[in-house]
Short mmCIF file of C-alpha atoms in Angstrom, two decimals:
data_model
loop_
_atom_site.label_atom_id
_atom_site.label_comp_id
_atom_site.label_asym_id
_atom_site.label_seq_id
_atom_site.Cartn_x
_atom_site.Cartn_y
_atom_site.Cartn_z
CA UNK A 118 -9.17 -7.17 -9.19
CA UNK A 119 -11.73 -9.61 -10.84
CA UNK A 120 -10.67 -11.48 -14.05
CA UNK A 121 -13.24 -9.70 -15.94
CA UNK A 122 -11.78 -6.30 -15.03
CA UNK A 123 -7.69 -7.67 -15.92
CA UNK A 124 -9.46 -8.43 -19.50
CA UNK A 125 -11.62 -4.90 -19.67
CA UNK A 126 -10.48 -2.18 -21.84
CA UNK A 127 -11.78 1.51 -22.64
CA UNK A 128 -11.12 3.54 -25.37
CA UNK A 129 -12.35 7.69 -25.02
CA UNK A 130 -13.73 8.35 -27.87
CA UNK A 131 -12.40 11.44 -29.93
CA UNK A 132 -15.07 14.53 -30.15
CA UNK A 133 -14.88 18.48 -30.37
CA UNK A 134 -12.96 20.87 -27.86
CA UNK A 135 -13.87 19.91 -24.15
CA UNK A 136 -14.95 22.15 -21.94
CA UNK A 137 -16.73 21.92 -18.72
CA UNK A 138 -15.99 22.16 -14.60
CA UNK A 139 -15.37 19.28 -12.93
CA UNK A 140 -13.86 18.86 -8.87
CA UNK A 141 -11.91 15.94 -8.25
CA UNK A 142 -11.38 13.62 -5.38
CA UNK A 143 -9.58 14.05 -2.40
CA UNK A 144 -5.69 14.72 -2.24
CA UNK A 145 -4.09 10.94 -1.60
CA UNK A 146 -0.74 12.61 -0.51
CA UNK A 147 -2.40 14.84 1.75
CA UNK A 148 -5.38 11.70 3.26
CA UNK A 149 -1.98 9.33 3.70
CA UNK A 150 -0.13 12.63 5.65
CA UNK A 151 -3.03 13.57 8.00
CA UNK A 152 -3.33 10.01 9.13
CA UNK A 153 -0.23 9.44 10.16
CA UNK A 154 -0.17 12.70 11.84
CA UNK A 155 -4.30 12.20 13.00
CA UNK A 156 -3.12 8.52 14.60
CA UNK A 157 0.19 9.64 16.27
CA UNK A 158 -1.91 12.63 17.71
CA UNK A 159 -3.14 13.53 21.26
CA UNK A 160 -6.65 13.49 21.01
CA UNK A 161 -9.20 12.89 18.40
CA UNK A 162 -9.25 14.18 14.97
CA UNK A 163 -11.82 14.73 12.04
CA UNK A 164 -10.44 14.49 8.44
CA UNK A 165 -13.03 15.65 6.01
CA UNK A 166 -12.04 15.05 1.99
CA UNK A 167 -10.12 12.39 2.44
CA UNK A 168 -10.08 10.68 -0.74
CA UNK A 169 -11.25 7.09 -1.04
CA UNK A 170 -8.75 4.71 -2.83
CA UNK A 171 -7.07 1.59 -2.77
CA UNK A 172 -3.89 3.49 -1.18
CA UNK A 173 -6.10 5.09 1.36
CA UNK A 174 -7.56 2.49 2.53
CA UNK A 175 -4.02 0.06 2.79
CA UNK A 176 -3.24 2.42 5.07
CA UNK A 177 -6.25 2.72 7.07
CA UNK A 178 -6.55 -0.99 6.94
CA UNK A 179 -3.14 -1.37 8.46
CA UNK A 180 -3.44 1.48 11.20
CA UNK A 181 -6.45 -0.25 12.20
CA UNK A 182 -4.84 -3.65 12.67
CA UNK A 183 -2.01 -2.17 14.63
CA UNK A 184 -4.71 -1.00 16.85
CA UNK A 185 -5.71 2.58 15.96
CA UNK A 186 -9.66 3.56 15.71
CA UNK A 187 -10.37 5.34 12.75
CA UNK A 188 -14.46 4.92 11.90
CA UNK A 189 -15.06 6.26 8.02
CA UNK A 190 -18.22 7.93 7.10
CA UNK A 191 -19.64 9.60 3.95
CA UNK A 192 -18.29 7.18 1.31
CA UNK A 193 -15.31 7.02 3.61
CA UNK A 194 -14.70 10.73 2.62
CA UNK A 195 -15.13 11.62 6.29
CA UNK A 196 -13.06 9.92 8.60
CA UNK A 197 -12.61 10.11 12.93
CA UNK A 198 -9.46 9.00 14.10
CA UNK A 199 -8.85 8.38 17.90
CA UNK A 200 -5.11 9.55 18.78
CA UNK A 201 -2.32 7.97 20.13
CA UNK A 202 -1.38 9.27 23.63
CA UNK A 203 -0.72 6.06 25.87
CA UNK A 204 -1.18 3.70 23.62
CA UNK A 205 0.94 0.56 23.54
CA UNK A 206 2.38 -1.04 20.50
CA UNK A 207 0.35 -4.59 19.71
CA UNK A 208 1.84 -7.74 21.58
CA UNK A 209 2.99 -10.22 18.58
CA UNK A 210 4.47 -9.50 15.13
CA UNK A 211 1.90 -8.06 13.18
CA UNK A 212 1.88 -8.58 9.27
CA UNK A 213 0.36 -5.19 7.48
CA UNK A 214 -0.27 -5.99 3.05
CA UNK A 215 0.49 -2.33 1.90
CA UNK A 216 -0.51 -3.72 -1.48
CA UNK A 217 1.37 -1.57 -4.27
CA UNK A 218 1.25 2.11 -2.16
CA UNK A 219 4.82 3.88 -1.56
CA UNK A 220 3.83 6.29 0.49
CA UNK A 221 1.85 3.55 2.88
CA UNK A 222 4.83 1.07 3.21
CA UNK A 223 7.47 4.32 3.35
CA UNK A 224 5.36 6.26 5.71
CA UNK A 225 4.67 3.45 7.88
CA UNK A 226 7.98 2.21 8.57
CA UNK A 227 9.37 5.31 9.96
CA UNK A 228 6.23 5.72 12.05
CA UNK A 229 5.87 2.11 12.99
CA UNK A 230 9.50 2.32 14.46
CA UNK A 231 9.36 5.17 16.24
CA UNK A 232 6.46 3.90 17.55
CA UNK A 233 7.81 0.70 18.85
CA UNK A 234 6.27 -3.16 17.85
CA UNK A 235 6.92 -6.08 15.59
CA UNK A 236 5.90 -5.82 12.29
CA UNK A 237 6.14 -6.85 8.84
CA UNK A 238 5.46 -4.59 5.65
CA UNK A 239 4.83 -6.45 2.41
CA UNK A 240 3.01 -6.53 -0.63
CA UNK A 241 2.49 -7.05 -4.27
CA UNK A 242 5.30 -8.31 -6.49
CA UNK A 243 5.91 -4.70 -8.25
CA UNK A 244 6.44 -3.22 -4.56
CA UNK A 245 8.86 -5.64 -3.97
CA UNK A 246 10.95 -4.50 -6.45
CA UNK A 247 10.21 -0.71 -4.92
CA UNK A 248 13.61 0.63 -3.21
CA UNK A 249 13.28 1.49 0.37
CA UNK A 250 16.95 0.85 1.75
CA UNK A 251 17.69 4.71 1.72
CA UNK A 252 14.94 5.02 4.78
CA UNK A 253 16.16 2.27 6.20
CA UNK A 254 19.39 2.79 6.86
CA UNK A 255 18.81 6.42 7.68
CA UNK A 256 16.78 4.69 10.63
CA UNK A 257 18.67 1.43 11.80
CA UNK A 258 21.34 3.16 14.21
CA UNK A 259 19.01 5.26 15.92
CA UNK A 260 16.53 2.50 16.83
CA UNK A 261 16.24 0.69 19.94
CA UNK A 262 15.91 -2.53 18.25
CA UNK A 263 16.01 -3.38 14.40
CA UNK A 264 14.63 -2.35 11.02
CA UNK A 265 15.36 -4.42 7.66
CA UNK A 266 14.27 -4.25 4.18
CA UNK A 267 13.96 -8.34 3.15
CA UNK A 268 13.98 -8.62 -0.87
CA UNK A 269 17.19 -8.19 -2.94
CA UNK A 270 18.30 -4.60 -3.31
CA UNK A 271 16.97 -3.15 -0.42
CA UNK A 272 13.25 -3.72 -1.04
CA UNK A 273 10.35 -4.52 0.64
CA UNK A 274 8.77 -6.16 3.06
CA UNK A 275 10.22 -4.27 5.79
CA UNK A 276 10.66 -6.72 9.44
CA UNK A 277 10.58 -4.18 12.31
CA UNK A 278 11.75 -4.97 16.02
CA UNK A 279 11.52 -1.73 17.92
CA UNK A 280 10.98 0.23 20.74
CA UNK A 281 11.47 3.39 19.46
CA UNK A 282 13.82 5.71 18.38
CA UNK A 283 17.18 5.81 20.81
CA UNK A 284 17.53 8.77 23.86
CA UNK A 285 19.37 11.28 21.78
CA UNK A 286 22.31 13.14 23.28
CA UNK A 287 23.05 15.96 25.04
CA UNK A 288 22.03 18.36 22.44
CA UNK A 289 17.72 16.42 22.77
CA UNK A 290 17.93 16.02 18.96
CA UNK A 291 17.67 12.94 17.38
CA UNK A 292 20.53 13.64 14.58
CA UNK A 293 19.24 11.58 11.10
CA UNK A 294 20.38 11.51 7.55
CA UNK A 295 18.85 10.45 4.24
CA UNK A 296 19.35 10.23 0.67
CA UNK A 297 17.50 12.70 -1.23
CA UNK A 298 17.80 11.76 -4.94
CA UNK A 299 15.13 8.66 -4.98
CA UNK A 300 12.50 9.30 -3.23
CA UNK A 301 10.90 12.38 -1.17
CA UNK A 302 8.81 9.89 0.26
CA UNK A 303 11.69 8.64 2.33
CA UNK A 304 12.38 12.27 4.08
CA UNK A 305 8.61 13.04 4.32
CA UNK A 306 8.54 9.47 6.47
CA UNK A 307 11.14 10.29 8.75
CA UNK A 308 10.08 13.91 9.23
CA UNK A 309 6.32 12.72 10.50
CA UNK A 310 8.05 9.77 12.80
CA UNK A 311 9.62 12.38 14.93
CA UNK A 312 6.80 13.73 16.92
CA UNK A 313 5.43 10.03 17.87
CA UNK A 314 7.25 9.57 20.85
CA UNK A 315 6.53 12.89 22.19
CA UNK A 316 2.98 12.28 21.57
CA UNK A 317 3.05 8.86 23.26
CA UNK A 318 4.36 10.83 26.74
CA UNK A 319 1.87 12.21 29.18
CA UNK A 320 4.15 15.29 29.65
CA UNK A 321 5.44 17.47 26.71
CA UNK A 322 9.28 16.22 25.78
CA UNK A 323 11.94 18.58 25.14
CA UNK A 324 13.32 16.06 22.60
CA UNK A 325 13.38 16.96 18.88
CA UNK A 326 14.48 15.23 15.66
CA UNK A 327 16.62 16.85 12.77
CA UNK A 328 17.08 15.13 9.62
CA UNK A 329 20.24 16.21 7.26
CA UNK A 330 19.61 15.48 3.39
CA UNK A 331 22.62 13.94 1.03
CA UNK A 332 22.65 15.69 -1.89
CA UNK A 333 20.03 16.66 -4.03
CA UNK A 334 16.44 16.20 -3.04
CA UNK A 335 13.86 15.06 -5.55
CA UNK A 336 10.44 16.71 -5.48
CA UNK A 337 10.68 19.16 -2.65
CA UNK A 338 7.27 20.28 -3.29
CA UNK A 339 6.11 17.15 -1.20
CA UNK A 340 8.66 17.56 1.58
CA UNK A 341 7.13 21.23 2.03
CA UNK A 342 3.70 19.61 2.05
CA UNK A 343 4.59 17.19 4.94
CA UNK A 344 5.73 20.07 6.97
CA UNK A 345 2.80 22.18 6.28
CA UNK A 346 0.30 19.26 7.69
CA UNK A 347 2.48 18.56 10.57
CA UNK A 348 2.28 22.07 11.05
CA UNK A 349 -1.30 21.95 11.14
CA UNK A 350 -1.14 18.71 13.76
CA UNK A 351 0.57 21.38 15.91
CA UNK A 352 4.18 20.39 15.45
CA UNK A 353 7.05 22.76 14.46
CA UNK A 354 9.26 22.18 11.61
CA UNK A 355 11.54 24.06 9.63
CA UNK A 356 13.30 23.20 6.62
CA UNK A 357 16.92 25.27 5.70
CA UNK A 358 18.08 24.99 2.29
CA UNK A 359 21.58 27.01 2.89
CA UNK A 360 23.50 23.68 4.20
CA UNK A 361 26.56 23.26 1.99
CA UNK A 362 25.78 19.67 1.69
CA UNK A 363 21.84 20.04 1.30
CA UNK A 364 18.61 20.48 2.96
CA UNK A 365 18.13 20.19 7.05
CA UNK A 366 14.74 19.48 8.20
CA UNK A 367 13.98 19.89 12.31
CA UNK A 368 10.66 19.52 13.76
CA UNK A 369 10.03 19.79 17.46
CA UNK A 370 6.71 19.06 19.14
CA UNK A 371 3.57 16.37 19.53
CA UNK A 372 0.88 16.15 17.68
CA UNK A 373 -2.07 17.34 18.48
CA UNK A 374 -5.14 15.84 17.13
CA UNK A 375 -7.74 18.64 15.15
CA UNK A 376 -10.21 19.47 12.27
CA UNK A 377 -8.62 18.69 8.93
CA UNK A 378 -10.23 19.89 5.59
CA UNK A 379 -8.34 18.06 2.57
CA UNK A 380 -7.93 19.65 -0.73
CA UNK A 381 -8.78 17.93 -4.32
CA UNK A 382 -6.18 15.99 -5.73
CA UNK A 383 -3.97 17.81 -8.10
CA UNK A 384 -2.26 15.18 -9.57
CA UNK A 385 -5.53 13.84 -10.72
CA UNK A 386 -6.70 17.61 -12.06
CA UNK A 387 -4.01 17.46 -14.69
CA UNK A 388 -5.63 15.26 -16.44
CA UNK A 389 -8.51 17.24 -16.72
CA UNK A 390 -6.18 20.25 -17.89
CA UNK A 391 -4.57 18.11 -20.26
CA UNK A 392 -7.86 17.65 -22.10
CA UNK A 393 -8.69 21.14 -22.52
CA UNK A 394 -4.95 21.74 -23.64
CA UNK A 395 -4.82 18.58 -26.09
CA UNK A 396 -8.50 19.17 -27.43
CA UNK A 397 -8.12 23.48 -27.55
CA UNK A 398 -11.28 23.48 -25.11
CA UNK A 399 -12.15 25.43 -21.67
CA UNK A 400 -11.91 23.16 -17.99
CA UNK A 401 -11.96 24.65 -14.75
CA UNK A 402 -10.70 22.09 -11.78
CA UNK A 403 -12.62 23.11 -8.78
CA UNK A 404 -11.22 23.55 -5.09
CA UNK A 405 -7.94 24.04 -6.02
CA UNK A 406 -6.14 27.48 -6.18
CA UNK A 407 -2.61 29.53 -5.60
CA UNK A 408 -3.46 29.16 -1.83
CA UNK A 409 -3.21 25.09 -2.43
CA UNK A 410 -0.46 23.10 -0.40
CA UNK A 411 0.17 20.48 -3.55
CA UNK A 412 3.10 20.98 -6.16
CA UNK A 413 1.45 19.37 -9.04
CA UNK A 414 -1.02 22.42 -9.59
CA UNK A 415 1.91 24.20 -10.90
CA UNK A 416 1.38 21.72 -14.44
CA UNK A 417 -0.81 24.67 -15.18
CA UNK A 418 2.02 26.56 -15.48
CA UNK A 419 4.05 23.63 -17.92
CA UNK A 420 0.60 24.32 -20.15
CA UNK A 421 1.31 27.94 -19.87
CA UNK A 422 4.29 28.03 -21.44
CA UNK A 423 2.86 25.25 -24.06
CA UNK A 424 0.39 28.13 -25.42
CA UNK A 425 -2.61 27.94 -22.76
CA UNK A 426 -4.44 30.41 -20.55
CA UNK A 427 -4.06 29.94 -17.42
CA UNK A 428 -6.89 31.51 -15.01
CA UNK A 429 -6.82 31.77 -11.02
CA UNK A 430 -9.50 32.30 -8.56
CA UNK A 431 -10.42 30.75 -5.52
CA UNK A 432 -12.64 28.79 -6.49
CA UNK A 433 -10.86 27.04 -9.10
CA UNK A 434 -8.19 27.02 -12.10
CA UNK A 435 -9.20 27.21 -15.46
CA UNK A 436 -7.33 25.88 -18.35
CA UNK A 437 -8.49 27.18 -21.84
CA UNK A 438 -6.69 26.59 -25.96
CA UNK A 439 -4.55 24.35 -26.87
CA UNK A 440 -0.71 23.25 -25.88
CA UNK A 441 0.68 24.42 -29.45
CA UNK A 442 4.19 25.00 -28.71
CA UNK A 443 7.15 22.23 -27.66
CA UNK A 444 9.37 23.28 -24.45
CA UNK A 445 12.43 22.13 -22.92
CA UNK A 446 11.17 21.84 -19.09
CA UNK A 447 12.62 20.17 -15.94
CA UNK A 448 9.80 17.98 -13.85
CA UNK A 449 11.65 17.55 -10.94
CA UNK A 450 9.51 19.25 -8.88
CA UNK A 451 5.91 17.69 -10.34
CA UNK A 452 7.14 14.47 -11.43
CA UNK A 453 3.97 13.12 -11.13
CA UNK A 454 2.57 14.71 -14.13
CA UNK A 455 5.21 13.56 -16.55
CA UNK A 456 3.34 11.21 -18.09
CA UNK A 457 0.31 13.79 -18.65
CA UNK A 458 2.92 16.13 -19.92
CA UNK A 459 3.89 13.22 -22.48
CA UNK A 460 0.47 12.96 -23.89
CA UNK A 461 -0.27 16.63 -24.43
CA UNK A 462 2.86 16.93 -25.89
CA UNK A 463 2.15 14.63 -28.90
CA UNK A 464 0.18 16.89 -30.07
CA UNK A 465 1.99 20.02 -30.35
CA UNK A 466 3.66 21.61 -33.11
CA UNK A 467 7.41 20.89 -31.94
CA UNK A 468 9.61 18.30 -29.44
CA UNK A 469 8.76 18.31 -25.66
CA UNK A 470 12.44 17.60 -23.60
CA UNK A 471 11.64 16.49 -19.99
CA UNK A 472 14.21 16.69 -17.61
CA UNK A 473 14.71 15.67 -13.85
CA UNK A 474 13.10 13.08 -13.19
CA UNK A 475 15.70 9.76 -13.29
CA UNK A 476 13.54 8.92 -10.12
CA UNK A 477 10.37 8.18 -11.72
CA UNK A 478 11.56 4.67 -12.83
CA UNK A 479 11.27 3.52 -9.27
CA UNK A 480 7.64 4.34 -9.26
CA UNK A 481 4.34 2.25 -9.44
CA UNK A 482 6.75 1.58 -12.73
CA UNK A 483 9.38 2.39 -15.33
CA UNK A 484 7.59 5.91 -15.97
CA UNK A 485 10.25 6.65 -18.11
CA UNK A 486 11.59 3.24 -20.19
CA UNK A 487 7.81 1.89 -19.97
CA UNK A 488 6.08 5.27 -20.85
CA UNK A 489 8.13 5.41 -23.90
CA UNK A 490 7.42 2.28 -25.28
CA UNK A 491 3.71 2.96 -24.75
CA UNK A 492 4.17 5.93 -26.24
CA UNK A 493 5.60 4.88 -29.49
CA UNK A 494 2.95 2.24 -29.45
CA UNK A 495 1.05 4.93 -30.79
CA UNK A 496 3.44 5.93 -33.37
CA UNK A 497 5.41 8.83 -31.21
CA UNK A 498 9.04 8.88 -32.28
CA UNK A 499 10.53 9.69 -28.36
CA UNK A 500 14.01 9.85 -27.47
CA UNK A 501 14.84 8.44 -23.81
CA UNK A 502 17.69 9.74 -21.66
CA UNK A 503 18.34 9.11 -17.83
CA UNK A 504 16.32 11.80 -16.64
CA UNK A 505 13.52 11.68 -18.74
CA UNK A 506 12.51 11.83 -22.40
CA UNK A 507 12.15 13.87 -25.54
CA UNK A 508 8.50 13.21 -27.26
CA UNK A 509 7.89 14.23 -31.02
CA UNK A 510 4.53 15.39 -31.99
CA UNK A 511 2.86 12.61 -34.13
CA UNK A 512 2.46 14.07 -37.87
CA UNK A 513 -0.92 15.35 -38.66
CA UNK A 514 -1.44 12.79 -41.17
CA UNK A 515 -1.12 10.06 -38.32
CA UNK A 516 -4.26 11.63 -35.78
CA UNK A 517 -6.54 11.88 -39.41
CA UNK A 518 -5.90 8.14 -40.90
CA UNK A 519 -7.98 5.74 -39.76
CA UNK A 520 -5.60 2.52 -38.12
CA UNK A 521 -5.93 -0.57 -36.09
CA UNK A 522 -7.06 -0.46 -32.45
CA UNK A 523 -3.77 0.09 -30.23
CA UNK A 524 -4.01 -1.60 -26.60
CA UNK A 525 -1.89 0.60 -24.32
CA UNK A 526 -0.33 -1.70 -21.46
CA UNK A 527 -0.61 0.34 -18.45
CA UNK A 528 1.40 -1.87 -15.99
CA UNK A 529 -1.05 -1.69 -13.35
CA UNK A 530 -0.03 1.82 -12.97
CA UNK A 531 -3.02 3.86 -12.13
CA UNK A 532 -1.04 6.85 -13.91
CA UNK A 533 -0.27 5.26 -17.02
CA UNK A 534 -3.70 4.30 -17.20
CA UNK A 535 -5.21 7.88 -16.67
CA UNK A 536 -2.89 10.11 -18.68
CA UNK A 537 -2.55 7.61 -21.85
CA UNK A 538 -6.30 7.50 -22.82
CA UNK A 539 -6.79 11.51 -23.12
CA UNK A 540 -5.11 10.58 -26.42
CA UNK A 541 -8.36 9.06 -27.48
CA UNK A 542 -9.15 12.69 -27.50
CA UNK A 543 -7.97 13.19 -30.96
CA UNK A 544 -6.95 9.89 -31.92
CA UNK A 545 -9.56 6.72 -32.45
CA UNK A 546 -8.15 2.93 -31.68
CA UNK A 547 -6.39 3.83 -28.52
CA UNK A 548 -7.37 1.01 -26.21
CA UNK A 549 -6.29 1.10 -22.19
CA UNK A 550 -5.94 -2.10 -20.66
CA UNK A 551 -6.81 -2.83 -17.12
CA UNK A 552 -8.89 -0.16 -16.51
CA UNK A 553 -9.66 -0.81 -13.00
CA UNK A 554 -5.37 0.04 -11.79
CA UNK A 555 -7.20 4.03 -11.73
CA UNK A 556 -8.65 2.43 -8.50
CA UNK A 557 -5.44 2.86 -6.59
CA UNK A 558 -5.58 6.90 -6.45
CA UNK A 559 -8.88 7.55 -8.45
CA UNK A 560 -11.98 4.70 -8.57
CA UNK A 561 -14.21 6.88 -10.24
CA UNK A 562 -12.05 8.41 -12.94
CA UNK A 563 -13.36 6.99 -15.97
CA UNK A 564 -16.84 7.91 -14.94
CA UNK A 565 -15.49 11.71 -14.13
CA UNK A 566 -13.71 11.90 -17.63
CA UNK A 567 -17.20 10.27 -19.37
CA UNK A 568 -19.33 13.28 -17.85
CA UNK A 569 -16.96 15.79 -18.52
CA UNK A 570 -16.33 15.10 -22.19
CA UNK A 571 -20.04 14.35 -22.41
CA UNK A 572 -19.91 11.04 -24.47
CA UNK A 573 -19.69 7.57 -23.49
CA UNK A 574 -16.27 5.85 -23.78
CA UNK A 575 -15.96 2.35 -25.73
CA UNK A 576 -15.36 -0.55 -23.28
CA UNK A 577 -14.69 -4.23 -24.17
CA UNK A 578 -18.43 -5.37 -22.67
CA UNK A 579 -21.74 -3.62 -21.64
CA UNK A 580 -20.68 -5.29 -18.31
CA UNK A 581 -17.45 -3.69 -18.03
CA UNK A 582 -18.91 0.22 -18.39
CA UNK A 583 -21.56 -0.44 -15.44
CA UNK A 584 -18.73 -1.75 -13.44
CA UNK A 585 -16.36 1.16 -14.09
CA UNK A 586 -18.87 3.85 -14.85
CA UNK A 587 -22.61 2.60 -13.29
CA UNK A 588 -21.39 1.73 -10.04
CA UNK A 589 -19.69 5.34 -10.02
CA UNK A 590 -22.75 6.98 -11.77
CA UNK A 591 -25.25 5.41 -8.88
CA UNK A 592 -22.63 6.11 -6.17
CA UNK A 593 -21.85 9.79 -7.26
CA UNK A 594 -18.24 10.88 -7.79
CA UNK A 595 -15.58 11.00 -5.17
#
């Protein structure tokens, strides 16, 4: 990030009632899934969708240097990646940035020591601070070598000495457990390692891999997404939610490298759903439908129950009239979308209580302590408990009366950053610094938001809307 872009800010300008289509990138969660599973495969595979982003590309960037051939085409929205089958870990320790991207730095060091090598994981300060000890540990005694998180706390960077996983026992199952209450991330890591060393043999191994879950586990609707695209790498997995003490996971199987089609990203849709719900207009997200394999389309149904219509087709899902009514809702599930929740939710006629999702302060940030404060930066009154928050609406007399410019700090968290400025939808003076964090899941957001309201946004300098908006405008969108 340039100086000029830390400085940048944008502020949406408030209009009428939105309404308009628009299709967004490329799922991340699903590109980072089908390239572990399109490296680790036998064969060749063709990802088409993949989204293009600063978390994609860490982890292209670091299969590469690890030795993997994946060629990008179409604004790196296509992309051909050469499988895995008797290839060799890289002689020497090899140091892979992962920049700020959990699932890159999670996903990659299950894979990476099933895989066998030397390596070292690190990154920017705030992933430092990012817990990863739960995957660790759930991998350290069944390694043929060692796996350590460095920082205090069990944090990244991650120092790998492997050569793979260990001969399981009698019964061919490697036998793992993991914490489920932080992080899905951590199962969905260990859940795609298991197939690499079956992949790696010239002959089909008997060997599978079965992964017990402590207690509770945090967003399942991304653990059921993992399966479903190793499923589609041809590996079998099964997840049983009758254990007395939680989830089992086995998967059994090599992956086998194929034709991949990748879905929008429906994280990214709910903003665009938020806007018709805060602004009482009409937007239909394209390419997404009840058919899709990501959790977070089911926000539509949070905006339901808000006061929304909600339409289905297969071609797309249309959000139409405002969010009117407060709700008592648990996120767990689509934690992602707290933070859009938050917004709508200041302008509805009674309290929003969000519940389930303690885990969300051990994201990109705080998305609980730090959303609040930003939150009441704009004169919210919100209440904040351990597993989420309560937000008042803001009184109507605040969204008429003309006030100072707020800048919203959005802790170079590409969420905070998208979700916080659809309040310049009905409110003026709302001011998002560091615009260019969206660049970590979504680069051309602002310029997607712009065409869909239909009305330029306010930035800081001429010369910070070409570089957010021109470059996206000449480009086309993602």
């Amino acid at each position: 990030m340039s100086p000029a872009h830390s400085r940048a800010t944008v502020e949406v300008t408030p209009g009428g009632a939105v309404r308009g289509r628009v299709r967004p990138p490329g799922s991340k969660s699903l590109t980072n899934r089908a390239l572990i599973c399109a490296a680790f495969a036998r064969g060749r595979s063709e990802l088409r969708g993949a989204l293009d982003s600063e978390d994609t590309r860490v982890m292209i960037a670091a299969l590469r240097e690890v030795g993997f051939d994946i060629k990008t085409s179409g604004s790196h929205r296509h992309l051909k990646v050469g499988g895995a089958m008797g290839r060799h870990a890289p002689a020497g320790e090899q140091a892979l940035f992962i920049a700020n991207s959990g699932t890159s730095v999670r996903f990659l060091a299950a894979a990476l020591a099933a895989f066998g090598g030397r390596y070292r994981l690190h990154g920017v300060e705030r992933m430092h601070a990012r817990p990863i000890a739960d995957l660790v540990d759930a991998i350290a005694p069944h390694l043929q070598g060692t796996i350590r998180a460095l920082s205090p706390h069990g944090c990244p960077p991650v120092e790998i000495d492997s050569r793979g996983y260990r001969e399981p026992g009698a019964s061919m199952a490697i036998e793992l457990s993991v914490a489920g209450n932080v992080s899905s991330q951590y199962l969905s890591g260990l859940m795609m390692s298991g197939p690499i060393q079956a992949t790696q043999a010239n002959e089909s191994a008997p060997r599978s891999l079965r992964v017990a879950v402590d207690g509770d586990l945090v967003s399942l609707p991304y653990v059921e997404m993992t399966a479903a695209v190793m499923r589609d790498f041809g590996v079998s997995v099964s997840i049983d939610a009758t254990q007395p003490s939680g989830h089992l996971v086995s998967i059994c199987g090599a992956y086998r490298g194929c034709q991949y089609a990748i879905e929008p990203d429906a994280s990214a849709a709910s903003y665009f759903w938020a806007a018709a719900a805060i602004t009482g207009g009409q937007v239909t997200v394209a390419g997404l439908n009840r058919r899709s394999l990501q959790g977070d389309v089911r926000f539509v149904d949070v905006l339901e129950k808000m006061g929304c219509k909600v339409e289905w087709s297969d071609e797309g899902i249309t959000v139409s009239g405002r969010a009117e009514r407060g709700i008592d809702v648990d996120m767990n599930s689509i934690s992602d979308t707290v933070q859009t929740l938050s917004v709508v939710a200041l302008f509805a006629s009674q309290p929003t209580r969000v519940r389930g999702v303690a885990h969300n302060r051990f994201k990109e940030t705080d998305r609980i302590g730090d959303l609040a404060r930003e939150l009441r930066r704009l004169g919210a009154t919100v209440d904040e408990h351990e597993d989420g928050l309560t937000i008042h609406p803001l009184p109507e007399a605040r969204l008429d009366s003309e006030r100072e410019p707020t800048k919203i700090q959005t802790y170079h968290d590409h969420r905070m950053a998208m979700s916080l400025a659809l309040a310049g939808l009905r409110m003026r003076g709302v001011l998002i610094t560091d615009p260019s964090c969206t660049g970590k899941t979504y680069p051309n957001y602002w310029y997607d938001l712009e065409t869909l309201i239909g009305r330029s946004h306010h930035w800081s300098s001429s010369e910070d809307r070409q570089n957010f908006v021109g470059a996206a405008s000449a480009g086309g969108t993602s």
